[in-house]
Each structure stands twice: as C-alpha cells, then as structure tokens.
Amino acid sequence: MGKHEKWRKIAKKVRRKRIRQSLAKIRHEKEEQEQRKREQSPTYIQLLQKYEEEEAFQEEEEARLRAEAEQRWLQIEEEAQKQWRELQKKLEEAREDRIRQNLLIKLEWEKEQKRLKDLKEAKEREREENEKRQQQLREEIENFIAHGGDTPEHLKVYIEMNPNKPVCPFFQKTSACRFKDSCSRNHIKPGVSRILLIPNFYSHYSLEQTESEYDDSSLEFENHETYSHFKDFFFDVLPEMERYGRIRQFKVCCNRESHLRGNVYVEYSTTREAVRSFHVFNGRWYGGKQLSVEFCNIESWKSAICGLHSRKRCPKGSSCNFLHVFPNPHNLFYLADRDEHRTPSRSISRAETEERNWRWSESPERFPGNHTSSHKKREEKHTRNGSNSKRRTQDRSHNRRSSKSRKRSRSRRESRNDRKDSKYR
Ligand SMILES: [Zn+2]
Ligand SMILES: [Zn+2]
C-alpha cells in the first residue's frame, strides 16, 4: 500500500471518529434536553414528589417499628432485670432466713443442752443428798440398835392415810382392814413401834378354803392337822425371832379373809429390839416366800383378838374383822392376851425344838432346789401329819439312828443359843 492510501485510511478513521463524537455529542445534548424537559414536566415533578414522600414514609415507618421493637426489648429487658432482682432478693431473704433458723436451732439446742445438764446435775445432787440422808438415817438406826437411847426423831412419825377423816375402828384395833389403803376412814401407821406385823406370813391350804367348804367352828385345834402344821411353824419362827429381842407376844392368825390370813404379830419389849428384828426379817425368805414386815400399833390385845373364836362361838365366822388366832403351844404369852404385859417364862420342850424344820433362807436361790425341796417337805408334812402317823414314828426312829446329823444340828443350835444368851439374857 502506498503513502496515499495509508493517509486516506487514517483520514477516514479520523473522520469517522469525528462523526461518531459529534453524533454522541448531539445524542447527549438531546438526552439532556429531554431530561431537562422531563424534569420540568409537572407529572415528573409530581412523580418525584410522590417517590420522595413514599420514601420518607417508609423511612418513618421503619424508624417507628425499630423504635417500637427497641422499646419492647427494653421493656422485656427491664422486666427480666426486675425479676432477676426479685429472685436475688428472695434468695437473699431465704439465705438470711436459713441463717436465722440455724441460729435459732443452735440457740434452742444449746438451751436444751443446758437444761438437760442442769437437770442431770440437780438429779445427781438430789441423789447424793438422798444417799447422804439415807446413810445418816442408816447410821442413826444402827446406832439406835447398837446403843439404844432415844428413838431417832425421824422414826417417831405417824403416817395418816386419810387425815381429817374419822379413824378406822378395825385398823385401830388390829392394824389390818379389809379395804386396805382404799378405806375411806383414816389408818394411822407408826414409823416404828414395839410390834411387828408380817402380813400373810403363815400359810396352810386349809386357810385358803371358803367357809362353806371348811367350817371355822369345826377346827378342833389340838387334834387337827392344821394345828400340827402351825406348831411346826411356831417352833421354827419364834426362836428365830427371839434371837433379836425379848418377845412379849406372838400371835398367828387363822382368819381366812385375805387382809388377816396368816398374819403374824410379834411384840418386843422395846422399840429398839423391834427395829433390830425389822431390819433382819424384812425381805428375808421363809419357805420360798419373801417377808414384808410392817410396824404396827396394837393398843390392846384383848380388843384385837376375837374372844368368841377361842370359845368356837364367833357368829361372824370368816367375815370377822378381829383376829382369830391359833392358841400358842403351852399357852405361851397368855398374859399378853389379857393385856398383862409380862415376859413369861419360856418352856419349849427339847422334843419340840428337835422336830423343828428350818425353812429360813437369805434368798430364794441360796440353796439349789430350795424352793422345790421346801415345797416337797411341806407336802410331805401334810401327809405325814395328817394320815400317816405310823410313818412319823418311823421317821423319828430313823432320826434317832442318824445321830451324826443330829449332833451337827444340835451343836449349831447350841451355838445359836449361846449367842442369844450372851446378847439378850
Ligand atoms: Zn379401814
Ligand atoms: Zn370372830
């Protein structure tokens, strides 16, 4: 290609560019013109305005919704805060409450502990004082028993079961009343006295019978089995009780009513002797039975003992409230029955004391099988005394044969008598 052609080509290109540019310019101007025209048209302005209004409304609305949402969130937040604060407050209150409660419980516990401690101390003090007092009383009593002198003051008391009520005539006379402590009248019991009462001490099956089965007036004492049994008891008990003092009266009841049945009354010369005897016999065992000894006052034996019974003429029979007593062997203490208190001269024959069957023991278990053996002995006695007098003589001869054992028991008895002699005679 030649220079000219090149030039033409460039010239054409430039010309086309110029045309294009001018066309673009014209188009642009036209567009601007149209734009201006459009912008000035009232519809366009109106439209724009509308757009603007809508936009403004939208923004406003969004802002409002945002504000509302924010408000709601704030409210929820505030509510939650409030609830949290309340919860915290409640928790705090509960905690304080618990602390207070614990404190109260602790205080209460401490108070209770203190109370218990005080109580324990008071009890201990009381126990000690009691023990001291008891010890003092024991010493006083032992001193009184050992050395005599005046009766200790605290023993001189009288216990009244129903003060301000009239005195029970039966109790006053016999120291026994069928109504016992529930009697509506007054029973006056002495702290100590010269007379001991051992209720229901003597027992024999015939005393357990009712009147119809066993008529009171039919008791032919001297020949009766019951009397023989009683005599064994008498020679067993009286010497033992005599070891502790001079006896003025010894009475055993054969009444069948429970408040008098088998009651044993023992009168000593002095209160001191009675107290000594009380200390020995109260709680002791005889024939498997534990004795409960009481002090009593019998002002007159004459009025305590039913006089008609000895003449077998008591019309009251077993409902009699006075003492129906076994006649003592050899009329011992008969003066006391007439209220003539003189110590009688004793005369228990050797044969009778030898037949004595000791049933005393310090406890029911002292000797193995004691209970059953004493029971057996009693049973044997019933048959022996009652129907089988032959066997009795056989037994006696057997006893005579076994002289070794007799010697032993005699030496035992003699040493006992020696002791008694040196002490009381
Ligand atoms: Zn009474
Ligand atoms: Zn009578």
Tab-separated table of C-alpha atoms and ligand atoms in Angstrom, residues 167-172 176-187, ligand 1:
chain	number	residue	atom	x	y	z
A	167	VAL	CA	-60.289	-43.223	162.465
A	168	CYS	CA	-60.987	-46.714	161.066
A	169	PRO	CA	-62.038	-48.791	164.118
A	170	PHE	CA	-60.785	-52.086	162.664
A	171	PHE	CA	-57.396	-50.749	161.670
A	172	GLN	CA	-57.037	-49.020	165.001
A	176	ALA	CA	-55.475	-54.623	159.330
A	177	CYS	CA	-58.528	-53.549	157.361
A	178	ARG	CA	-60.260	-55.377	154.514
A	179	PHE	CA	-60.307	-52.143	152.481
A	180	LYS	CA	-56.547	-51.688	152.911
A	181	ASP	CA	-55.283	-48.272	151.732
A	182	SER	CA	-58.507	-47.508	149.835
A	183	CYS	CA	-60.510	-47.431	153.089
A	184	SER	CA	-62.496	-44.191	153.383
A	185	ARG	CA	-61.534	-43.890	157.038
A	186	ASN	CA	-58.176	-42.925	158.487
A	187	HIS	CA	-55.495	-45.579	159.001
B	1	ZN	ZN	-60.164	-49.287	157.296
